[in-house]
Coordinates of C-alpha atoms and ligand atoms in Angstrom, one line a residue:
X1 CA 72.0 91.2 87.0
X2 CA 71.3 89.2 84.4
X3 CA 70.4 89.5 80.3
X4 CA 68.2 86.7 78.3
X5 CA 67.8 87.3 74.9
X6 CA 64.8 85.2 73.3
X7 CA 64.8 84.9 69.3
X8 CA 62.4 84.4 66.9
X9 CA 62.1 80.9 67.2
X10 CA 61.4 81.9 70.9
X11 CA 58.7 84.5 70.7
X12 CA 57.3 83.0 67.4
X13 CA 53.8 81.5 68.7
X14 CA 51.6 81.6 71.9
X15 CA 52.4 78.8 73.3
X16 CA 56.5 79.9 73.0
X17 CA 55.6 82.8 74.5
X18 CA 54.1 80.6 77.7
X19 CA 58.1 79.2 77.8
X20 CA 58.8 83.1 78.1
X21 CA 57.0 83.9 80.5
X22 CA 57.6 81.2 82.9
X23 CA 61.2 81.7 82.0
X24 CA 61.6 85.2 83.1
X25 CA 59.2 85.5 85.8
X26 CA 60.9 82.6 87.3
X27 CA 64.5 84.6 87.6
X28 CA 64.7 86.8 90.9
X29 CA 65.4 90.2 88.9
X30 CA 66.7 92.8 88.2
X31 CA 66.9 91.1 84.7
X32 CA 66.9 92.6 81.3
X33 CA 65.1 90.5 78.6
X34 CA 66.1 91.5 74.7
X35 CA 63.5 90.1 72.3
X36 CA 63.0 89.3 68.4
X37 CA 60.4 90.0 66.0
X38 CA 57.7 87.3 66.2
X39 CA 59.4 84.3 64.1
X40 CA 59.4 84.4 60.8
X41 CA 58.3 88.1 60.6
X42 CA 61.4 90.1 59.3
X43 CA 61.1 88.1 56.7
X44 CA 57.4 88.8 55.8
X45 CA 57.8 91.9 56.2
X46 CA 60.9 92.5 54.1
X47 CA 58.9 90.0 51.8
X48 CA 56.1 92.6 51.6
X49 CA 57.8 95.4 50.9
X50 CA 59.9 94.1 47.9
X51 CA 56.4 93.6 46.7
X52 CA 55.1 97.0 47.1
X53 CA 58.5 98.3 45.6
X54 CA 57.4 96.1 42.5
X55 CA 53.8 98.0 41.9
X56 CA 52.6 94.7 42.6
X57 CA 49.3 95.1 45.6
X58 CA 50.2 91.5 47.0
X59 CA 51.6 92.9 49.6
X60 CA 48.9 93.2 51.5
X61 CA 48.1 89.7 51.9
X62 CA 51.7 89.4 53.8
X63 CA 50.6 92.2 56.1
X64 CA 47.1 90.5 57.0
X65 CA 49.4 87.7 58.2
X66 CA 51.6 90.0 59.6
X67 CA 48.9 91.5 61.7
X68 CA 46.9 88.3 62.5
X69 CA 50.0 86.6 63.8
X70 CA 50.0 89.6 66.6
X71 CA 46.5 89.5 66.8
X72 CA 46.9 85.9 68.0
X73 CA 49.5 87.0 71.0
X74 CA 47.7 89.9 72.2
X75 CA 45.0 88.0 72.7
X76 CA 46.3 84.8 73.7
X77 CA 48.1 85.9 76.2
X78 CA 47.7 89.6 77.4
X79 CA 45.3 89.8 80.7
X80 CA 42.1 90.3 79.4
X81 CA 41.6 93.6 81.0
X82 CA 44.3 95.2 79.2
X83 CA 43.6 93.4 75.9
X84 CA 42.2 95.9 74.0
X85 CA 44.2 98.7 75.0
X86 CA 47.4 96.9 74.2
X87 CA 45.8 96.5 70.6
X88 CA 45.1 99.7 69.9
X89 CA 48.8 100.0 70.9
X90 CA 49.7 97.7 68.6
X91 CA 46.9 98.6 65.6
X92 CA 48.6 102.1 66.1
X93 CA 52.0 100.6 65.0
X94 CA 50.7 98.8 62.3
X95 CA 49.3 101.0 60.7
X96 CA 52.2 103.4 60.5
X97 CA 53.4 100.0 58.7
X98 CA 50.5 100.3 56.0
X99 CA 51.2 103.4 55.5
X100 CA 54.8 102.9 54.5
X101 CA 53.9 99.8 52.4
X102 CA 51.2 102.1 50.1
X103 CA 53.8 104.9 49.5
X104 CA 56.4 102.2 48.6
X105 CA 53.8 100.5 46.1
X106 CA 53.0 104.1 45.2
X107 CA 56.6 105.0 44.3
X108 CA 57.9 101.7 43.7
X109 CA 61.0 102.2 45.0
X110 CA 62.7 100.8 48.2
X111 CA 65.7 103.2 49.6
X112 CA 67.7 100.8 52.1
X113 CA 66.7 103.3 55.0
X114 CA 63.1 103.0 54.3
X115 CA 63.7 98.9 54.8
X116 CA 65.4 99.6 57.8
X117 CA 62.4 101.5 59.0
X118 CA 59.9 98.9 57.8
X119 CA 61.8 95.9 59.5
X120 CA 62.2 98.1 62.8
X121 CA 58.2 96.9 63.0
X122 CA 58.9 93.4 63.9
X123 CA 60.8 94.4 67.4
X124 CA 59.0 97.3 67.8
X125 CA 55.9 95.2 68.1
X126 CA 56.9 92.1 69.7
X127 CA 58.8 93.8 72.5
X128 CA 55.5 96.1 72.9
X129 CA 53.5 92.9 73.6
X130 CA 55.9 91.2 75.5
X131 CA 56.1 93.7 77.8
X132 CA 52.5 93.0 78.3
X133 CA 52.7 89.8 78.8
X134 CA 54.8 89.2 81.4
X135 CA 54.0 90.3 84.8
X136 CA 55.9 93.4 86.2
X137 CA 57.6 93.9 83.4
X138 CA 58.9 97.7 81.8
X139 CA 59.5 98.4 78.1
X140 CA 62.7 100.4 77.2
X141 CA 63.2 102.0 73.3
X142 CA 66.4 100.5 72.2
X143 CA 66.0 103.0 69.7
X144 CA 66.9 105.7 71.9
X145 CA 70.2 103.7 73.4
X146 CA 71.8 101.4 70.4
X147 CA 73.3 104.0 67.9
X148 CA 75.2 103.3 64.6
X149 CA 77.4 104.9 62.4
X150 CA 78.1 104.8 59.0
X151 CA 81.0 102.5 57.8
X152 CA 81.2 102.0 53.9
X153 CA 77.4 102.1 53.4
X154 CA 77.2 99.4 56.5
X155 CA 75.2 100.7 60.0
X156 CA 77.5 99.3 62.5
X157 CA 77.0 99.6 66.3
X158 CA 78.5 102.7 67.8
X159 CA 79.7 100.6 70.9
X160 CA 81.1 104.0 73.2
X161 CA 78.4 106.3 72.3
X162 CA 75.7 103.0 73.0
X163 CA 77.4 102.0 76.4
X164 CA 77.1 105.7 78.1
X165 CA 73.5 105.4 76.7
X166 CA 72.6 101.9 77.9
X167 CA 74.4 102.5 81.4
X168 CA 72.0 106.1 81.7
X169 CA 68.7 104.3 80.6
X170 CA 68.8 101.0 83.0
X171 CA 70.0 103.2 85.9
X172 CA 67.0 102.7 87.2
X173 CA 66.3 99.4 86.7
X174 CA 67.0 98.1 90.6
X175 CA 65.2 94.9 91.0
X176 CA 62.7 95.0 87.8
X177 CA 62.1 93.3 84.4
X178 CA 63.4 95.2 81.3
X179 CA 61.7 94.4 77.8
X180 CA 63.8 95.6 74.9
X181 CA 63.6 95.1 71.3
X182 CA 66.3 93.4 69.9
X183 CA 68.1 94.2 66.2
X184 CA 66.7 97.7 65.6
X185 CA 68.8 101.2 66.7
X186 CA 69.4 104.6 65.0
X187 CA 71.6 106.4 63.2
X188 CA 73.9 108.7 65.7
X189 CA 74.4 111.4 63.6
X190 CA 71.1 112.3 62.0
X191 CA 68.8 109.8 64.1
X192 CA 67.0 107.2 61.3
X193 CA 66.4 104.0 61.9
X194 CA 68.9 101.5 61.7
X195 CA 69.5 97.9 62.7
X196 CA 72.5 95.6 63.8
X197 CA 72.0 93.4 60.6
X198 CA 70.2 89.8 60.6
X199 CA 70.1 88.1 63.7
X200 CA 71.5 91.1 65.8
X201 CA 69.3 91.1 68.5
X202 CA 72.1 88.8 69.9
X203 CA 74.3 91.7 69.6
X204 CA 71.6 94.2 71.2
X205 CA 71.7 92.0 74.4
X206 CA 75.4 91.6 74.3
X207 CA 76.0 95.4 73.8
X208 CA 73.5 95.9 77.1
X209 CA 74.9 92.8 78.9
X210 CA 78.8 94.9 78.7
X211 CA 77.5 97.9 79.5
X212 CA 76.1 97.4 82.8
X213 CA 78.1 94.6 83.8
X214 CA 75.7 91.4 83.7
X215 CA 76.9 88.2 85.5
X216 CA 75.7 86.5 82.3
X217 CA 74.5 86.6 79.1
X218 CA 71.7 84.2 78.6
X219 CA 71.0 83.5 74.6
X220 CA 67.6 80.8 74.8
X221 CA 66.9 79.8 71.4
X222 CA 65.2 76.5 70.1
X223 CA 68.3 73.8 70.5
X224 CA 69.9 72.4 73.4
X225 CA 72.6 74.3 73.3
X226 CA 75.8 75.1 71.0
X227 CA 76.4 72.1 69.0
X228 CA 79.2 70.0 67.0
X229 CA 77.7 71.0 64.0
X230 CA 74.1 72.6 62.6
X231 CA 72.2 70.0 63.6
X232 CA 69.8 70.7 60.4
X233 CA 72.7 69.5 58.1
X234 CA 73.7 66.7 60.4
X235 CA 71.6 64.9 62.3
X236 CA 74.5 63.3 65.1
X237 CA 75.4 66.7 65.8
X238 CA 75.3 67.0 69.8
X239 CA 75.7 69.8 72.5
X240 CA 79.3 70.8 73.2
X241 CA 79.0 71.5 77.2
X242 CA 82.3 73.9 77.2
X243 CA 83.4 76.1 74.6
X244 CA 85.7 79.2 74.8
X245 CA 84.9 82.6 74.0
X246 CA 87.3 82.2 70.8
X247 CA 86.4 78.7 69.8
X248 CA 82.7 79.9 69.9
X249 CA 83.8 83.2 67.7
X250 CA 85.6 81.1 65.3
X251 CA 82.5 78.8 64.6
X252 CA 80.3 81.8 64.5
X253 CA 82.4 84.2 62.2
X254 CA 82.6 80.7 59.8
X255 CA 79.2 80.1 60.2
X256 CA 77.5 78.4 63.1
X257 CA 74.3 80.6 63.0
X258 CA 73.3 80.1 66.9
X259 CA 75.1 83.4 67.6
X260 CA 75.5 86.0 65.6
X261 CA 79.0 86.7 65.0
X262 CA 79.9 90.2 66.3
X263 CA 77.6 88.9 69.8
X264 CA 80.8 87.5 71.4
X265 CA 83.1 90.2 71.3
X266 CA 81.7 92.7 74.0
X267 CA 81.2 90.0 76.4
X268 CA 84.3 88.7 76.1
X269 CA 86.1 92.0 76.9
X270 CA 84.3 92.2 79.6
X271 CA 84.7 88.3 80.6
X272 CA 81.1 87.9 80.5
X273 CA 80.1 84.2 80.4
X274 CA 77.5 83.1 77.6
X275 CA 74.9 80.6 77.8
X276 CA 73.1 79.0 75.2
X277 CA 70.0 77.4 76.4
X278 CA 66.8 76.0 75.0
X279 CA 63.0 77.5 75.2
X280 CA 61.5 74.3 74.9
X281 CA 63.6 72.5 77.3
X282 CA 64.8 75.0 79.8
X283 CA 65.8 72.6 82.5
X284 CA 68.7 71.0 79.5
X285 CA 72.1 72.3 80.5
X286 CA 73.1 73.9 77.4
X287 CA 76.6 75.4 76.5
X288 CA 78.5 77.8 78.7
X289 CA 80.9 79.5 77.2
X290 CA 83.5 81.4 79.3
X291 CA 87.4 82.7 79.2
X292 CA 88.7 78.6 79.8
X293 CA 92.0 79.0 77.2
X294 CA 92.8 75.1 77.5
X295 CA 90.0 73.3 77.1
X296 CA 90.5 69.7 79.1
X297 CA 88.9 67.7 76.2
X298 CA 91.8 65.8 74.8
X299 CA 90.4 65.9 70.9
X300 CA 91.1 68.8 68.9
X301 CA 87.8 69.2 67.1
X302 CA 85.1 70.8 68.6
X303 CA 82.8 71.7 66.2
X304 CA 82.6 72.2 62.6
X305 CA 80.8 75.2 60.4
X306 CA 80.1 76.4 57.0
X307 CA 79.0 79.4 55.2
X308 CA 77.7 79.2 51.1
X309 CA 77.6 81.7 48.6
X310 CA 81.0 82.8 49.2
X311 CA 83.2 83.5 46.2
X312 CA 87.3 83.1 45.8
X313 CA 89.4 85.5 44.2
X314 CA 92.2 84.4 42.6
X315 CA 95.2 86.4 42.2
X316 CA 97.7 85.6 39.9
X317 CA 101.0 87.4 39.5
X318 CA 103.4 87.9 36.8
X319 CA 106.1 86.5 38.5
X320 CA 106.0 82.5 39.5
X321 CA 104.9 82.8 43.4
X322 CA 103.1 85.3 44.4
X323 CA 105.2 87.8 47.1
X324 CA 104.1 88.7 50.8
X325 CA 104.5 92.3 49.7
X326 CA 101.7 91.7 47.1
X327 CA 99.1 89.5 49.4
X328 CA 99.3 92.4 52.0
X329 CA 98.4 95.2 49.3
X330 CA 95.6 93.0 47.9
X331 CA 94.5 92.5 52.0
X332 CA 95.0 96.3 52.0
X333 CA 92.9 97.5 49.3
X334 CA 90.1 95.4 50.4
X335 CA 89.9 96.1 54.1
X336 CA 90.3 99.5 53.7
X337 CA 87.4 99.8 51.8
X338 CA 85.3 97.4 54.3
X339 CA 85.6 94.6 52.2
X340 CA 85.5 91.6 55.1
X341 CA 87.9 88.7 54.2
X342 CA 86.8 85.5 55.4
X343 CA 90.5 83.8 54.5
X344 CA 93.9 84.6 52.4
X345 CA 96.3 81.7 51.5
X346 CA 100.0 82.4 52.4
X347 CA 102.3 83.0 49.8
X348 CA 104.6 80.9 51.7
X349 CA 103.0 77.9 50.5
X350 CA 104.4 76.6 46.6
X351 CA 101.3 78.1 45.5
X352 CA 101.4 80.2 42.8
X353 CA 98.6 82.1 43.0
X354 CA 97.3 84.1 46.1
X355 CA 93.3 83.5 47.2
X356 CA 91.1 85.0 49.3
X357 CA 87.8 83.6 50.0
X358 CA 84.3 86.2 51.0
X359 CA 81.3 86.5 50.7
X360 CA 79.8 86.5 47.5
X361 CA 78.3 89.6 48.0
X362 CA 80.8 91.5 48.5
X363 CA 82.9 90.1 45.7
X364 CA 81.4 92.6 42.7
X365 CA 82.8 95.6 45.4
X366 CA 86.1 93.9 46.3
X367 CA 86.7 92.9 42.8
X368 CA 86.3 96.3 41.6
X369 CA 88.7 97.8 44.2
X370 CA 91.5 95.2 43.3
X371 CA 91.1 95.9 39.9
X372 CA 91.3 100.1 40.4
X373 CA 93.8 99.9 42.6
X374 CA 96.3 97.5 40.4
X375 CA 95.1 99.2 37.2
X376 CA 96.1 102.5 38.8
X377 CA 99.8 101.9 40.4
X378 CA 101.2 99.5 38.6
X379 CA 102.3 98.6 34.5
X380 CA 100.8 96.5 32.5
X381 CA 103.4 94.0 33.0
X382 CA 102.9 93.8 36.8
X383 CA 99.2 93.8 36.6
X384 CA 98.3 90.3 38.1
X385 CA 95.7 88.8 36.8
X386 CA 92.4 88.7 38.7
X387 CA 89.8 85.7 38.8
X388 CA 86.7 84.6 40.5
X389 CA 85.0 81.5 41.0
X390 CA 81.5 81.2 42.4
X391 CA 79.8 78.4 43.9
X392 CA 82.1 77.6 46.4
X393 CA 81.6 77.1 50.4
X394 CA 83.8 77.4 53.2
X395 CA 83.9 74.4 55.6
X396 CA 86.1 75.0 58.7
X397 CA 87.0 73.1 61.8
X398 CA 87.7 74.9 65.7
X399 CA 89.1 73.9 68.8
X400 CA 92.2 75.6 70.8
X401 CA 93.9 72.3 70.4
X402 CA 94.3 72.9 66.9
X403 CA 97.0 75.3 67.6
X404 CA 99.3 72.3 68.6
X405 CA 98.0 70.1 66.1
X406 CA 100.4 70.8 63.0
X407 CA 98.8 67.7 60.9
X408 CA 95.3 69.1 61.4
X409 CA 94.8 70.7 58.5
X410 CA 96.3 68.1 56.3
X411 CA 94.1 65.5 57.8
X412 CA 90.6 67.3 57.0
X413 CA 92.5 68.0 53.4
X414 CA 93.1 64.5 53.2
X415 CA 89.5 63.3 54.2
X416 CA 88.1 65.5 52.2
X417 CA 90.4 64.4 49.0
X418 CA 90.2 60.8 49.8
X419 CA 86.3 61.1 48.7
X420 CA 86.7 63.2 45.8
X421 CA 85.9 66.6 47.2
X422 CA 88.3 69.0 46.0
X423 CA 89.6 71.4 48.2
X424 CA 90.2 74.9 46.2
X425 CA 91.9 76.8 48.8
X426 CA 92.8 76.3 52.5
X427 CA 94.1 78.7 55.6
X428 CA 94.2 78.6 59.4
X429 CA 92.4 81.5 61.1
X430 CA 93.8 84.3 62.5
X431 CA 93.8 82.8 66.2
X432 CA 94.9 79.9 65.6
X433 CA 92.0 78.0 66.6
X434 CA 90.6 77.4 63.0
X435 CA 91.4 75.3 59.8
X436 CA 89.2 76.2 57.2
X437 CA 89.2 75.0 53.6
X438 CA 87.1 75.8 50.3
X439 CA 85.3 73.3 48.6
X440 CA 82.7 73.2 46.0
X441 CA 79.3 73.9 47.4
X442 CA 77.5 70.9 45.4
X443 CA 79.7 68.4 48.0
X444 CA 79.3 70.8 51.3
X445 CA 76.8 68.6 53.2
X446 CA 78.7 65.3 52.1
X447 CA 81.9 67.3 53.1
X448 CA 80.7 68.2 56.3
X449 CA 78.8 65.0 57.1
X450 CA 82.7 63.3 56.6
X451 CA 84.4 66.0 58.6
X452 CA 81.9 65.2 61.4
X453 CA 82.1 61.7 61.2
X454 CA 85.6 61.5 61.1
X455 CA 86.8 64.1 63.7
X456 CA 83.6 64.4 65.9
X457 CA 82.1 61.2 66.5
Ligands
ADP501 P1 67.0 82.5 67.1 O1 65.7 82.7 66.5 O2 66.8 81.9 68.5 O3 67.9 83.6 67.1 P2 68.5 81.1 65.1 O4 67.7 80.4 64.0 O5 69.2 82.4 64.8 O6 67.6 81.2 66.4 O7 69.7 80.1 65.7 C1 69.3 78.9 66.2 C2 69.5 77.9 65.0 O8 70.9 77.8 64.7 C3 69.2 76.5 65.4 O9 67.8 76.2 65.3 C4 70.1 75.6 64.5 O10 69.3 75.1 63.5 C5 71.1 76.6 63.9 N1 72.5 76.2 64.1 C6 73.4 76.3 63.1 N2 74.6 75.8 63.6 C7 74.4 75.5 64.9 C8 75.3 74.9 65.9 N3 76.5 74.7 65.7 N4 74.7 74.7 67.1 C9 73.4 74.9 67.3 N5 72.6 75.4 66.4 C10 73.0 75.7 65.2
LIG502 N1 64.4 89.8 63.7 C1 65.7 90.0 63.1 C2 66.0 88.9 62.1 O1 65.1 88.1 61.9 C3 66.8 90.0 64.2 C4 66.9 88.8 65.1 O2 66.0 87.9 65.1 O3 67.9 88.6 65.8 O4 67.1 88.9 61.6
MG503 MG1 69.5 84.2 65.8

């Protein structure tokens, strides 16, 4: 048993959607097939309702798009017979989505669950269509099976309560085609919509994928596979064959958007293998990625990643180098409020201030929690002080030989210097696996462009 998951760059036009099809009716079942919202339309329609929530009537110019763009697919593609009834199906849906757009421009106000409900549209449609589309094929409500709970304000999956629910649904699925939307679930405890966060229809498919056991988890996207870098940024990035489950989550949590980040785990507890292939050139071989823990390529870079808008906190004691005792509270204070730390510096190091590097959106929260927490326990005198710098990026290099490569780091330090680029702050990863360092984001293509050239090519 196998799960594909498509994306939006996938499922985005009719002729796509051709790829799709040939794709899945070519695989001798039983298969389960997790799809995105047409491409591009989570953002239109997050896009219209900020502009209902501002009074303003423009957005109903995004939802005519929004509803032509279906148009197109159902009749594109749908057998003519069933063309019209599928519409209505669909007209149905949409206009549940009107409806929420006029009472937002009517209150003009936007409550986070009402969003979640209005992005649930995009899956909701698509995987409606879909399921039309392709011959044989069964939809299943993902909003029945994926559940969330609440975590500081975040929806995150519910992964027990979700697998006894995913194994009871697809019990029946014997040799058939399964169409599921991606990205969209509910609330376990009072049942509103919720999603899995941007991108997570990776993590829908991985969540089924572990549940029932699937010999692999198929991601097809519009690439040739996993590659040494984003191949947007730089353009003699090329397809890594083999990749292990934690060199692929390293790249991914710093970055590499091909999979979304919390995708990998499941599968990997269950020794799943992943496969990253391409819709528009299925017969490429792609990336596997699988439980390998020595990789036989001699180099120790595999890939390199980045992630912008993050910010650094800097933490500066009253004493001259900052304690271990004191970087674990400050880790302490911020995870346990659900602050996620993309890296700490070691107090080891003759530094004398301690950093830790996130996501600049969650810097106003964590910032806050530092200072309450310090302000609260200790006196004046041992209050450290508490900076931040913006405009910073995080640039950060994988590959399981790293762990035996103790001049790794200071040879990306050292490229990076050599032109200039000044590196704020630096820290392996937890696993070992990954050197990242923080430079300002004005020099992050040049800095990964040099990374790449000098350690990948
Ligand atoms: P989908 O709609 O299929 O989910 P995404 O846009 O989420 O597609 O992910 C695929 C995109 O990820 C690619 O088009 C590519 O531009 C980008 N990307 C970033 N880093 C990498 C990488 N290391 N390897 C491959 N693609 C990458
Ligand atoms: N449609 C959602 C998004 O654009 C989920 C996904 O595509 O995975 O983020
Ligand atoms: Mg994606």
């Amino acid at each position: 048993m196998k799960v594909l998951k498509f994306g939006g760059t996938s499922v985005g036009t009719v002729a796509s959607l051709r790829n799709v099809k040939n794709i899945v009716e070519s695989q001798p079942g039983p298969v389960v097939v997790v799809v995105s919202a047409l491409g591009g339309v989570t953002d239109m329609l997050i896009d219209a309702a900020r502009k209902a929530a501002s009074g303003s009537n423009e957005w109903r110019l995004v939802y005519d798009k929004i509803l032509m763009r279906h148009e197109d697919v159902v009749f594109g593609l749908v057998a003519q017979d069933a063309q019209e009834k599928v519409w209505e199906s669909v007209r149905q849906l949409l206009h549940r989505l009107r409806d929420y757009y006029r009472g937002i421009e009517l209150v003009e106000d936007l409550s986070a669950r009402t969003l979640c409900k209005v992005v649930s549209f995009g899956e909701r449609i698509s995987s409606l269509v879909i399921s039309h589309i392709i011959t044989g094929a069964r939809h299943y409500d993902s909003l029945n099976f994926i559940k969330t709970e609440n975590w500081f304000g975040r929806d995150i999956a519910d992964t027990e309560l979700t697998s006894r629910l995913i194994t009871a649904t697809f019990n029946d699925l014997e040799a058939g085609v399964a169409i599921v939307p991606g990205f969209i679930s509910t609330d376990r405890d009072n049942g509103d919509i919720t999603n899995l966060g941007r991108g997570g229809s990776d993590y829908t498919a991985a969540l089924i994928a572990a549940a029932l056991g699937a010999s692999v988890l198929e991601i097809w996207t519009d690439v040739d596979g996993f590659m040494t870098a984003d191949p947007r940024i730089i353009k003699s990035a090329y397809v890594i064959p083999h990749l292990s489950f934690l060199e692929s989550m390293d790249l991914c949590n710093f970055g590499a958007k091909v999979i979304y980040p919390p995708t990998i785990y499941p599968v990997f507890h269950k020794n799943i293998p992943i496969k990253i292939l391409n819709t528009f050139h299925p017969d490429a071989p792609g990336t596997l990625i699988t439980d390998t823990h020595r990789t036989q390529v001699p180099q120790s870079f595999r890939g390199v990643s980045s992630i912008t808008d993050v910010s650094l906190i800097s933490l500066k004691p009253n004493v001259l180098f900052p304690s271990p005792a004191l970087r674990n509270r400050a880790l302490n204070v911020m995870s346990k409020k659900g602050v996620d730390i993309l890296l700490s510096t070691h107090p080891e190091s003759d530094d004398t201030v301690l950093e830790f590097a996130l996501r600049r959106e969650a810097s106003k929260y964590a910032l806050e929690c530092l200072r309450q927490d310090f302000d609260g326990e200790c006196t004046l005198a041992d209050i450290p002080e508490i900076t931040e710098t913006h405009d910073v990026s995080t640039v950060t290099v994988v590959g399981e030989n790293l762990k035996s490569d103790a001049s790794a780091m200071q040879r990306v330090i050292h490229t990076l210097q050599r032109h200039g680029i000044e590196v704020f702050a630096h820290a392996p990863g937890s696993s070992g696996f990954a050197q990242t360092a923080v430079i300002p984001s004005d020099r992050l293509h040049e800095a990964l462009a040099l990374l790449h050239a000098n350690f990948l090519e």
